[in-house]
XYZ file of N, CA, C and O in Angstrom:
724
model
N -33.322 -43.713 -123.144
C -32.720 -42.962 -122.062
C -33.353 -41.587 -121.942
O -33.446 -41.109 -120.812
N -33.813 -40.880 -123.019
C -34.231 -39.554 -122.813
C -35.727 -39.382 -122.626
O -36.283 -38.449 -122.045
N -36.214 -40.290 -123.133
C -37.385 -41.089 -122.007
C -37.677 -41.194 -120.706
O -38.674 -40.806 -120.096
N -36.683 -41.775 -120.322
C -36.628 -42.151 -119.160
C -36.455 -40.679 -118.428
O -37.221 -40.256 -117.562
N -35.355 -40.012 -118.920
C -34.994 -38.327 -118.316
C -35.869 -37.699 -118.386
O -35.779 -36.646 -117.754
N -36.861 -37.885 -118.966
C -37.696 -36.501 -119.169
C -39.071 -36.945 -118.140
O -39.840 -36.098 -117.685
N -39.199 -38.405 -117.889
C -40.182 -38.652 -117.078
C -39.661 -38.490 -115.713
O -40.543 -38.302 -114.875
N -38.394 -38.516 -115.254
C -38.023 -38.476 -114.218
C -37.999 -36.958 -114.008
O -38.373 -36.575 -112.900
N -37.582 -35.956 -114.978
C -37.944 -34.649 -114.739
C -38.905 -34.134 -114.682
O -38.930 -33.123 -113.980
N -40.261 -34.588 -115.431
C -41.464 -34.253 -115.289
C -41.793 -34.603 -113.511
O -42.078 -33.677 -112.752
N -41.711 -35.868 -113.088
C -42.184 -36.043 -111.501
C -41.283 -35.276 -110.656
O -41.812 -34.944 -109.596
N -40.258 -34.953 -110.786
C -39.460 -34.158 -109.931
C -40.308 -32.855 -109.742
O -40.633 -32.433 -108.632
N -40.754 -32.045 -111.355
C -41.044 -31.205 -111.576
C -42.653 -30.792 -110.157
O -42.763 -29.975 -109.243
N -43.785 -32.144 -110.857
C -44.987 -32.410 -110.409
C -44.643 -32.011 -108.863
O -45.299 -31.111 -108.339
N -43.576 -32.704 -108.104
C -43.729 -33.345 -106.895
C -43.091 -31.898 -106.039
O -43.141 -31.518 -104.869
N -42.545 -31.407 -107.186
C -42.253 -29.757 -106.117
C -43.242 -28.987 -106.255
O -43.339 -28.128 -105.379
N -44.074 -28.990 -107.110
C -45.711 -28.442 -107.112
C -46.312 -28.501 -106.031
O -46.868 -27.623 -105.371
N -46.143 -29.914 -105.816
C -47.373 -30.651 -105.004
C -46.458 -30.360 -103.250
O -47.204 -30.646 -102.313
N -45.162 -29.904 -102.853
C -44.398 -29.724 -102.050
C -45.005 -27.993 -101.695
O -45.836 -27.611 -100.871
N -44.190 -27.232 -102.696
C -44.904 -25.911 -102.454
C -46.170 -25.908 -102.373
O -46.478 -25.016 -101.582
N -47.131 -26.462 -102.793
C -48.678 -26.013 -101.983
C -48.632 -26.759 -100.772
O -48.583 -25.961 -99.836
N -48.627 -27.748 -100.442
C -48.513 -28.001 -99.434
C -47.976 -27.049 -98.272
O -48.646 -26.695 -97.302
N -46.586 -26.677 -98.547
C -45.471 -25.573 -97.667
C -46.287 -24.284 -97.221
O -46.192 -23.670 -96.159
N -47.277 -23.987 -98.525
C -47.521 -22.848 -98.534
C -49.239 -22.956 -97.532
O -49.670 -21.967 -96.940
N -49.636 -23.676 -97.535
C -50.711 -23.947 -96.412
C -50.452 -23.067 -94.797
O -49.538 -23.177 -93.980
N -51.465 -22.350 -94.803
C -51.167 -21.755 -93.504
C -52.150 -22.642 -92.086
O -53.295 -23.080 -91.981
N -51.132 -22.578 -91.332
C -51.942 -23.782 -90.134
C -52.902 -22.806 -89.631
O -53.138 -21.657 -90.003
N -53.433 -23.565 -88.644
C -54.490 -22.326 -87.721
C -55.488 -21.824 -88.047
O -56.399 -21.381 -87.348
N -55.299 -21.891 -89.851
C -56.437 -21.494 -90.755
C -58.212 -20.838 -90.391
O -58.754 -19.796 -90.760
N -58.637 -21.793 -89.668
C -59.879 -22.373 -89.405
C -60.334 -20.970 -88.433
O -59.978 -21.314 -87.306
N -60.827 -19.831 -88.338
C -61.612 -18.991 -87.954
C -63.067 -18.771 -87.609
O -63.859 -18.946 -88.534
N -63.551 -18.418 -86.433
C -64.847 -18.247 -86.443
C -65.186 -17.466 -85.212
O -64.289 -17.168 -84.423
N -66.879 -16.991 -84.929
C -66.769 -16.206 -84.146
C -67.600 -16.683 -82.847
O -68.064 -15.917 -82.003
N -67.692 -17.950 -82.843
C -68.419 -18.735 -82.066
C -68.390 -20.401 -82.520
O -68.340 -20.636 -83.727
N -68.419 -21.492 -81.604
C -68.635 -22.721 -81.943
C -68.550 -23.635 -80.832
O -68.185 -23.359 -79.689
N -68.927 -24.763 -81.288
C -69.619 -25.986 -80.502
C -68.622 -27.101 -80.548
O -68.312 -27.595 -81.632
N -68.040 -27.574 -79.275
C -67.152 -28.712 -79.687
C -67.524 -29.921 -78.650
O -68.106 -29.641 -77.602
N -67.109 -31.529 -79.023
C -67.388 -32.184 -78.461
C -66.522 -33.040 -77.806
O -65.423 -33.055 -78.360
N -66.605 -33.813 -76.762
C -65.480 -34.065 -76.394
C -66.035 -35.551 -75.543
O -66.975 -35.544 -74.749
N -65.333 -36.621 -75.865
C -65.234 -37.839 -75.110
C -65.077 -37.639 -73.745
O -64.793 -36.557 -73.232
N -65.370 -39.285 -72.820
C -64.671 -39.156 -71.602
C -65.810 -40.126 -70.242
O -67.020 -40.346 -70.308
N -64.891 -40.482 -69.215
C -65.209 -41.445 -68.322
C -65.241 -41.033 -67.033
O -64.589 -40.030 -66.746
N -65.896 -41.625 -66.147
C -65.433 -41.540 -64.590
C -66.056 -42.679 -64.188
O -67.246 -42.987 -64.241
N -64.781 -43.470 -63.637
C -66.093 -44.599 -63.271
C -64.272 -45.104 -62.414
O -63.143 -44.860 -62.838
N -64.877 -46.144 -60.627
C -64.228 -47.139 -60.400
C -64.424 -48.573 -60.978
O -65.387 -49.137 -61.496
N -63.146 -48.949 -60.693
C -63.187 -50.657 -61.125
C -62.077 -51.665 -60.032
O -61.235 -51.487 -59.152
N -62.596 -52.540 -60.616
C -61.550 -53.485 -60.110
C -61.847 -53.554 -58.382
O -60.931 -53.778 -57.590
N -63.172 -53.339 -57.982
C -63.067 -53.138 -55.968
C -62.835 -52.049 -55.679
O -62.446 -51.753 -54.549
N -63.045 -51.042 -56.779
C -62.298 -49.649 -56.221
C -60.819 -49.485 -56.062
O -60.226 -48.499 -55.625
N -60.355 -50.549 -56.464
C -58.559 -50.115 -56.977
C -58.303 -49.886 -57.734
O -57.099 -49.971 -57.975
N -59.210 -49.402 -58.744
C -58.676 -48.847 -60.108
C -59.502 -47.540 -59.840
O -60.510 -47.660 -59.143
N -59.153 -46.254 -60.349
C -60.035 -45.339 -60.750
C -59.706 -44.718 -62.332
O -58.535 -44.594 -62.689
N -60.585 -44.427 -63.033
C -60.437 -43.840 -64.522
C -61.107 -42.953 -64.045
O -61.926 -42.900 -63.127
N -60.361 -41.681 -65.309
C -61.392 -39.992 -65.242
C -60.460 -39.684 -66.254
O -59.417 -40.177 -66.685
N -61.075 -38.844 -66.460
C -60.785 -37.526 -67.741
C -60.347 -36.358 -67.584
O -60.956 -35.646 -66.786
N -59.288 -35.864 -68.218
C -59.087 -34.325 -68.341
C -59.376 -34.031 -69.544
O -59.092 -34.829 -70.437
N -60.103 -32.628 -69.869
C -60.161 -32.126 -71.229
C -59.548 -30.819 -70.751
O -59.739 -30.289 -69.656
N -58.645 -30.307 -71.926
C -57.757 -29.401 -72.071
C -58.128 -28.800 -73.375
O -58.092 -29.399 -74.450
N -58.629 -27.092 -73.124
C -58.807 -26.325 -74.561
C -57.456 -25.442 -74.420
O -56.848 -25.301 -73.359
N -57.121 -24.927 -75.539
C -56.275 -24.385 -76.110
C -56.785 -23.083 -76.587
O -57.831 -23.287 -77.202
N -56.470 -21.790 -76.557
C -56.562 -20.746 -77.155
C -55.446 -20.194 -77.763
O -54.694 -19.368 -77.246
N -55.328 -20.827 -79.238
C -54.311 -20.353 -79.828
C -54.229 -19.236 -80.911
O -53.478 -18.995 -81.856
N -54.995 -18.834 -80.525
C -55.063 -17.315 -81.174
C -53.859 -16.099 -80.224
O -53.778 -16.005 -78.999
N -53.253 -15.500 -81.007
C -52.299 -14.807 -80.342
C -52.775 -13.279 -79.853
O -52.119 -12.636 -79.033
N -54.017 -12.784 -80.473
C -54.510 -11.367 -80.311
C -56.114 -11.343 -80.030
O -56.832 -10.436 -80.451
N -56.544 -12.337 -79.343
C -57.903 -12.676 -79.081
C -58.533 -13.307 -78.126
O -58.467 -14.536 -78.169
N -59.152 -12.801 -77.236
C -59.953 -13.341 -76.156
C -60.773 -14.456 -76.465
O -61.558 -14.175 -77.371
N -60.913 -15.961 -75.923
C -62.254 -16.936 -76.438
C -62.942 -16.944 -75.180
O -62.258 -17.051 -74.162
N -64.631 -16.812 -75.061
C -64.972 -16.716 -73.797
C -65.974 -18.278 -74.101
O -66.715 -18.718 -74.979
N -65.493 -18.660 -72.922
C -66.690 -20.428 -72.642
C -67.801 -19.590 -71.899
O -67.839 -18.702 -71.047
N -68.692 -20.330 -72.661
C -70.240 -19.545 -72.687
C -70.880 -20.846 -72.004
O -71.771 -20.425 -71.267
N -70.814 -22.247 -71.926
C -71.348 -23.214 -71.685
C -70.629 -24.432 -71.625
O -70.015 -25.005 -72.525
N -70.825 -24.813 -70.187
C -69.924 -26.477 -70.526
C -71.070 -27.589 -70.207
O -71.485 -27.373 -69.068
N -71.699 -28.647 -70.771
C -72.007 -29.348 -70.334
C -71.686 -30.996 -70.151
O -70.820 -31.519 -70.853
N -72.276 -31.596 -69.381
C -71.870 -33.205 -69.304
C -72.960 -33.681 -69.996
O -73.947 -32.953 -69.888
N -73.120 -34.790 -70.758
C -74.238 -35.774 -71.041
C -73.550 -37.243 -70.531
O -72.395 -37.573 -70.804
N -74.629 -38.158 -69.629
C -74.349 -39.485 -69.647
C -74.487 -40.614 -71.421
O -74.761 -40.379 -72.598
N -74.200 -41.509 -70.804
C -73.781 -42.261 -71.845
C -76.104 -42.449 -72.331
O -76.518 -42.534 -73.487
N -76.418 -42.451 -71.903
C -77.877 -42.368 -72.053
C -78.147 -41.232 -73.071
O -78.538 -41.340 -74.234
N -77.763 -39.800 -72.160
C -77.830 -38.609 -73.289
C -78.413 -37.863 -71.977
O -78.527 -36.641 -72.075
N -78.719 -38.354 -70.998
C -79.696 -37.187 -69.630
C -78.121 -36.541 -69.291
O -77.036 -37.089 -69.487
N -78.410 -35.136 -68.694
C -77.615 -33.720 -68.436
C -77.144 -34.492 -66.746
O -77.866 -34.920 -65.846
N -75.498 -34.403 -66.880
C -75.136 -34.639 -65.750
C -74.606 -33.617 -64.937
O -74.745 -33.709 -63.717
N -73.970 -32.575 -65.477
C -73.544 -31.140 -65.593
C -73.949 -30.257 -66.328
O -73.971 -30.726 -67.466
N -74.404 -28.875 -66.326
C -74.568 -27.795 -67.003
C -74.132 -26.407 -66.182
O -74.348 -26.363 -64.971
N -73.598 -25.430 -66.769
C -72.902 -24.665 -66.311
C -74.137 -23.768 -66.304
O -74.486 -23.232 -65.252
N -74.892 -23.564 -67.580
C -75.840 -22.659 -67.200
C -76.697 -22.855 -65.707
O -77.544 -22.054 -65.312
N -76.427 -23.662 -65.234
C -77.198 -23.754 -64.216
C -76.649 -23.476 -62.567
O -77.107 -23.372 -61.429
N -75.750 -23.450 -63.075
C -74.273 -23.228 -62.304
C -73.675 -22.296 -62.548
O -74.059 -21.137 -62.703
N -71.842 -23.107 -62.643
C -71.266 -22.100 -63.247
C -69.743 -23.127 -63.355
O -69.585 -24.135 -62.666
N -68.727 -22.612 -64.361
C -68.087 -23.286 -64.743
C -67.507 -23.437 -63.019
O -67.509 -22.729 -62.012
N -66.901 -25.207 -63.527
C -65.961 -25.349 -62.688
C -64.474 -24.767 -62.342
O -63.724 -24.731 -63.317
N -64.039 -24.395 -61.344
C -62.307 -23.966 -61.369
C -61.227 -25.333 -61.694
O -60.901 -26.466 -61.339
N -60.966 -24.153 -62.720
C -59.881 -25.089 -63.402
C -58.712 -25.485 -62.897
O -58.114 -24.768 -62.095
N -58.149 -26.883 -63.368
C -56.515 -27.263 -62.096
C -55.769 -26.495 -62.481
O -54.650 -26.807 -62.075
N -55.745 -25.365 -63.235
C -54.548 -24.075 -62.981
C -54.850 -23.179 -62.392
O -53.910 -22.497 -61.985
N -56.623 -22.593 -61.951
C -57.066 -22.250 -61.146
C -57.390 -20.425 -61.972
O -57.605 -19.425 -61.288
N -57.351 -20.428 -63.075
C -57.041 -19.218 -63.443
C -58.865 -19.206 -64.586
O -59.440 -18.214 -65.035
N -59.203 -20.421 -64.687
C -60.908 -20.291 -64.948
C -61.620 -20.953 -64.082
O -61.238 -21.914 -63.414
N -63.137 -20.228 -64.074
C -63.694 -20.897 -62.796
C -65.109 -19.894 -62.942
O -65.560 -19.302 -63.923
N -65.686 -20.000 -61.233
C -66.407 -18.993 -61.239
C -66.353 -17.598 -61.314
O -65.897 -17.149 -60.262
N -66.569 -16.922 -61.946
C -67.032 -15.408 -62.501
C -65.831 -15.427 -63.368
O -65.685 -14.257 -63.722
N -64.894 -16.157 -63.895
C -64.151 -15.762 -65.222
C -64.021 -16.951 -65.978
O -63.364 -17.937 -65.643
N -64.767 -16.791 -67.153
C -64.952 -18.118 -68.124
C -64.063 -17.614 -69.648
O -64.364 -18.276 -70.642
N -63.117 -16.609 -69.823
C -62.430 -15.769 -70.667
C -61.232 -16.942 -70.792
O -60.702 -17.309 -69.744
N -60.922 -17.365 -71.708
C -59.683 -17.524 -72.261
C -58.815 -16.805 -72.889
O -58.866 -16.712 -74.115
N -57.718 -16.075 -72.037
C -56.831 -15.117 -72.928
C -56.168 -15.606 -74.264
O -56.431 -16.658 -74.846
N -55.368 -14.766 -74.598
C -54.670 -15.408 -76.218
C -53.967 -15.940 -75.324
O -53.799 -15.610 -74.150
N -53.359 -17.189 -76.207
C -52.704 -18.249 -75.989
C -52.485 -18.795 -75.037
O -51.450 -19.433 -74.841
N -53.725 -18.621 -73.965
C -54.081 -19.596 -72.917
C -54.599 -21.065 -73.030
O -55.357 -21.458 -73.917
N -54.094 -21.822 -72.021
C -54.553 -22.796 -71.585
C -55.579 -23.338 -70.597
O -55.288 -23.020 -69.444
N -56.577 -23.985 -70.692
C -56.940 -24.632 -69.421
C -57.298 -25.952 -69.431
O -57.437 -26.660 -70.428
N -57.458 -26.289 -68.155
C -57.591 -27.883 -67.885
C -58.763 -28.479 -66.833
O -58.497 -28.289 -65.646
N -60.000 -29.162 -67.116
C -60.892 -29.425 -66.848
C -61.133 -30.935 -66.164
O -61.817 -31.538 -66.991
N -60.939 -31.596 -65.306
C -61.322 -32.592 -64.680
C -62.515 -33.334 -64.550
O -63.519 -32.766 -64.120
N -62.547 -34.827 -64.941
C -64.182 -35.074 -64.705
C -64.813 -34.858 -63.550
O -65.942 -34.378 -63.451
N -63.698 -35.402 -62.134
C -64.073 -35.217 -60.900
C -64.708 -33.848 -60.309
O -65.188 -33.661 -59.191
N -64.547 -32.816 -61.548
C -64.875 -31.244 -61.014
C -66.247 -31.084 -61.435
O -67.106 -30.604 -60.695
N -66.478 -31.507 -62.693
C -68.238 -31.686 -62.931
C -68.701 -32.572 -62.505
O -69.672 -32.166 -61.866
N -68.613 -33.910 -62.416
C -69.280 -35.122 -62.215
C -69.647 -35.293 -60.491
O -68.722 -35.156 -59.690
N -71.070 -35.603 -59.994
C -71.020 -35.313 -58.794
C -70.189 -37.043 -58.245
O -69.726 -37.198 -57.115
N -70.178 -38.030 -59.217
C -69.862 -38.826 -58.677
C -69.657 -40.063 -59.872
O -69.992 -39.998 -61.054
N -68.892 -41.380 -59.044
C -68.374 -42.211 -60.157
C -69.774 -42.794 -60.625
O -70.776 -42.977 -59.933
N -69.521 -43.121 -62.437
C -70.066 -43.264 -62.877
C -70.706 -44.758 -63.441
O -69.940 -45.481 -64.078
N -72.261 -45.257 -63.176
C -71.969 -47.155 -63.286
C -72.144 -47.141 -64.690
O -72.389 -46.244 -65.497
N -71.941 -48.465 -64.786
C -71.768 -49.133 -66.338
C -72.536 -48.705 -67.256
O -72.253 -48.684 -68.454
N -73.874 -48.222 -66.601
C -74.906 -47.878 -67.435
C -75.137 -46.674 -68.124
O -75.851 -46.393 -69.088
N -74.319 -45.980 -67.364
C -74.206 -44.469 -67.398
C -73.141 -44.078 -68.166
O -73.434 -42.986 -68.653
N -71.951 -44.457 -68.547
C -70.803 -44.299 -68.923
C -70.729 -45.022 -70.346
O -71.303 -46.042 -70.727
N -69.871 -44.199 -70.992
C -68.949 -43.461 -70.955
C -69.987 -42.226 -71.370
O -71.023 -42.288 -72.032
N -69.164 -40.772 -70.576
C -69.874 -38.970 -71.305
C -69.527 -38.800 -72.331
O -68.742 -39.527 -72.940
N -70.171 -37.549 -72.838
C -69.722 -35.908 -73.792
C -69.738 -35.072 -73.478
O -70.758 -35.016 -72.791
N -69.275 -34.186 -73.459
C -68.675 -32.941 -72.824
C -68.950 -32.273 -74.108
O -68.604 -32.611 -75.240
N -69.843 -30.956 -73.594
C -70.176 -30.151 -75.163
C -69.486 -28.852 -73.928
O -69.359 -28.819 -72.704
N -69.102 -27.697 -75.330
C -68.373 -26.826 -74.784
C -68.755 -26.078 -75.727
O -68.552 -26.440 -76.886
N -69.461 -24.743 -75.421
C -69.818 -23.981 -76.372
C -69.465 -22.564 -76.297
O -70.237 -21.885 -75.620
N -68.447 -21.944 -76.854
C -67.759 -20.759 -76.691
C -67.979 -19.456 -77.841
O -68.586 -19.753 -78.870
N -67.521 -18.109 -77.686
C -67.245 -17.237 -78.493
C -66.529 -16.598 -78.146
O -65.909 -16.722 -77.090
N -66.358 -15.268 -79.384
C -65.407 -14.256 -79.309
C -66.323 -12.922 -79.985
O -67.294 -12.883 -80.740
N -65.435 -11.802 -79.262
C -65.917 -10.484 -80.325
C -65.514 -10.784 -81.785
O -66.308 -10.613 -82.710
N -64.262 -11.236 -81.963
C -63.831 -11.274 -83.625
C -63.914 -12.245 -83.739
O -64.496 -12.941 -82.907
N -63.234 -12.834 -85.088
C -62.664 -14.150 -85.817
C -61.809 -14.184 -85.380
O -60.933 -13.321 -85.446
N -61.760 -15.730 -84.472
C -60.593 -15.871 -84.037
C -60.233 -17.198 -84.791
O -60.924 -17.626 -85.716
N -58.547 -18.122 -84.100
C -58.848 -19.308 -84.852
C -59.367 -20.574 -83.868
O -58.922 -20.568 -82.720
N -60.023 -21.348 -84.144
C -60.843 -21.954 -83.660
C -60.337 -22.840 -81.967
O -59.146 -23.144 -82.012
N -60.966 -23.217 -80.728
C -60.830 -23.499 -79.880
C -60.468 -24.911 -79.895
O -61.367 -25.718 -80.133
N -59.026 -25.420 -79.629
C -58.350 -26.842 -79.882
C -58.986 -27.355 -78.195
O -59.203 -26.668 -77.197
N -59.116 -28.581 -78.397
C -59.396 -29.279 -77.362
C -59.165 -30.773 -77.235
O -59.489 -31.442 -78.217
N -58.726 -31.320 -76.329
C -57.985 -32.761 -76.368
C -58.522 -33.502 -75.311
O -58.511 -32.885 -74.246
N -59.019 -34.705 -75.265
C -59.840 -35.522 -74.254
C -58.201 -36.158 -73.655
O -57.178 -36.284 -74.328
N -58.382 -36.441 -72.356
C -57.021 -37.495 -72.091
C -57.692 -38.006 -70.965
O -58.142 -37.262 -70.093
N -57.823 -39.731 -70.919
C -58.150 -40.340 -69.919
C -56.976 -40.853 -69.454
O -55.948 -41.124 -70.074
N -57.218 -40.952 -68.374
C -56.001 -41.432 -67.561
C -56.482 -42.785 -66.274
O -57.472 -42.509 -65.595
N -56.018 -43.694 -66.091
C -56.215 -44.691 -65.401
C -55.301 -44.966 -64.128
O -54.182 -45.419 -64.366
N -55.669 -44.734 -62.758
C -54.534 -44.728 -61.963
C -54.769 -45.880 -60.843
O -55.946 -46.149 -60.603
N -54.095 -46.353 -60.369
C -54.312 -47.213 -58.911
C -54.791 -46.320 -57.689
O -54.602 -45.121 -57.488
N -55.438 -47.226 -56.969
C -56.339 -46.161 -55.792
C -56.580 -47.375 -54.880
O -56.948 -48.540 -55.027
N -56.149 -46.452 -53.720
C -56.501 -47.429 -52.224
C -57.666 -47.054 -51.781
O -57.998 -45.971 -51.297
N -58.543 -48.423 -52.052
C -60.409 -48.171 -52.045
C -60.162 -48.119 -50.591
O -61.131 -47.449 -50.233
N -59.508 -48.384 -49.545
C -59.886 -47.797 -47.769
C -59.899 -45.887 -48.013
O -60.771 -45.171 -47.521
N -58.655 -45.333 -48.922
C -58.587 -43.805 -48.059
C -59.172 -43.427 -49.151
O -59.788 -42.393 -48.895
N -59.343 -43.828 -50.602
C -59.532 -43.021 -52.233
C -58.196 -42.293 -52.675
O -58.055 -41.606 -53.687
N -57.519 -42.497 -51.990
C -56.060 -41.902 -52.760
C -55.452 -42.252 -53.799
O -55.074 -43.408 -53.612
N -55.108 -41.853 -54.917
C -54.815 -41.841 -55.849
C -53.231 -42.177 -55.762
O -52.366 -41.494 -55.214
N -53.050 -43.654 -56.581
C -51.451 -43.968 -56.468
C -50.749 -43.933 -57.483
O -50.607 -42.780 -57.890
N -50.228 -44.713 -58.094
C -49.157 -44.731 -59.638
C -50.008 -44.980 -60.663
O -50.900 -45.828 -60.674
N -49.707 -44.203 -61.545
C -50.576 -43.862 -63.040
C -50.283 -45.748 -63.518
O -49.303 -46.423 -63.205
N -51.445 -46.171 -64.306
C -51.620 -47.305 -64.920
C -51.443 -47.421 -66.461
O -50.886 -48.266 -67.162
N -52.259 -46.028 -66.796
C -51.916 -45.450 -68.441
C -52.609 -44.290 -68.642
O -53.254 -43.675 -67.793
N -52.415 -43.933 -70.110
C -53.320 -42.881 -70.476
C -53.010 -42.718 -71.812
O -51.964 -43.105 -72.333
N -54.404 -41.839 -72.665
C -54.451 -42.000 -73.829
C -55.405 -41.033 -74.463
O -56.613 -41.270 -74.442
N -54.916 -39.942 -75.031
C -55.288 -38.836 -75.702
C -55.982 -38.480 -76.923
O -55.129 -38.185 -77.760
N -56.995 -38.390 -77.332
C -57.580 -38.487 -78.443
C -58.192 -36.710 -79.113
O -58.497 -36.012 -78.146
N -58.345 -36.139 -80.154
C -58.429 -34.780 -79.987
C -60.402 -34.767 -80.112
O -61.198 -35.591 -80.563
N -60.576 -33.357 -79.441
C -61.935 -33.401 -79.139
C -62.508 -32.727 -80.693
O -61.709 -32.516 -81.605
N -63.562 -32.521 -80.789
C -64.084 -32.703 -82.015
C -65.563 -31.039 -82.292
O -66.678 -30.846 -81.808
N -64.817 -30.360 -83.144
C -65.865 -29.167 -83.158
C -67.102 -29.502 -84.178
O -66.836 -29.443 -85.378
N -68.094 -29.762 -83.888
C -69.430 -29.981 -84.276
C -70.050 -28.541 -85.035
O -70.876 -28.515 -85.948
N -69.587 -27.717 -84.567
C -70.397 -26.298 -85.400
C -70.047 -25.069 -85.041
O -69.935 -24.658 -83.887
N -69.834 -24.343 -86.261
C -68.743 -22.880 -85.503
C -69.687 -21.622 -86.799
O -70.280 -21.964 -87.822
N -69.587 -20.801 -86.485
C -69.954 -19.684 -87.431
C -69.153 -18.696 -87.320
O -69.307 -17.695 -88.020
């Protein structure tokens, strides 16, 4: 029996160890003063043109005391040839309308939201599809790093007008930072 008690107190003991470090982990952690992220994503009709798929990517600036500025957005086809580049351009206006041309600044704890239909000059064939979306940003300081989330979405569409009818599905995957300093 006191066997048994003392092993059951030892893991009790272990497992609040292993509780407090855990607890004590600070989120958000991840700082830098520049970086490269990547991001999935589609545009293409189907089905006769009654289906349409596209993409929103949504970054996050969750830094509470820090400006992130997008320095570069580009598209690559499923090949790897440049379907979009901002340097050559300029970012697209975003569906909140608050990034775009001449302000590519993400305030603290701003949001924005990016559409394929806003870069892509057009739907994309089999051959070409599926993109990446590289997004390459900085800051004056260390900030914590730029969250970003791919979400495709699949909707019904009347191939006579292109109108967009009742959502079919959708499915969110998080975008992926490749290199930060």
């Amino acid at each position: 029996m006191l066997k048994k008690t003392s092993s059951v107190l030892l893991a009790a003991v272990l497992s609040s160890f292993a509780c407090a470090a855990y607890a004590d982990r600070s989120e958000g952690a991840a700082t830098a003063r520049q970086g490269t992220m990547r991001c999935g994503g589609n545009h293409f009709l189907r089905l006769a043109g009654s289906e349409i798929q596209f993409t929103s990517w949504v970054f996050r600036n969750f830094d509470s005391t820090q400006s992130i500025t997008l320095d570069r957005l580009r598209v690559f086809d499923a090949n790897g040839a440049t379907l979009f580049d901002s340097a050559s351009s300029t970012l697209p206006p975003s569906e909140e309308g608050n990034i775009g041309p001449g302000n590519n600044v993400l305030a603290p704890n701003m949001t924005v939201q990016f559409n394929s239909e806003d870069v892509l000059p057009a739907f994309l064939t089999q051959q070409t599809r599926p993109v990446q979306l590289e997004l390459q940003w900085s800051s004056a300081q260390k900030v914590l790093t730029l969250d970003g989330i791919t979400v495709r979405v699949s909707r019904q569409r009347d191939p006579s007008t292109g109108a967009q009818l009742a959502e079919r599905g959708r499915h969110a995957i998080d975008c992926r930072t490749i290199a930060t300093r």
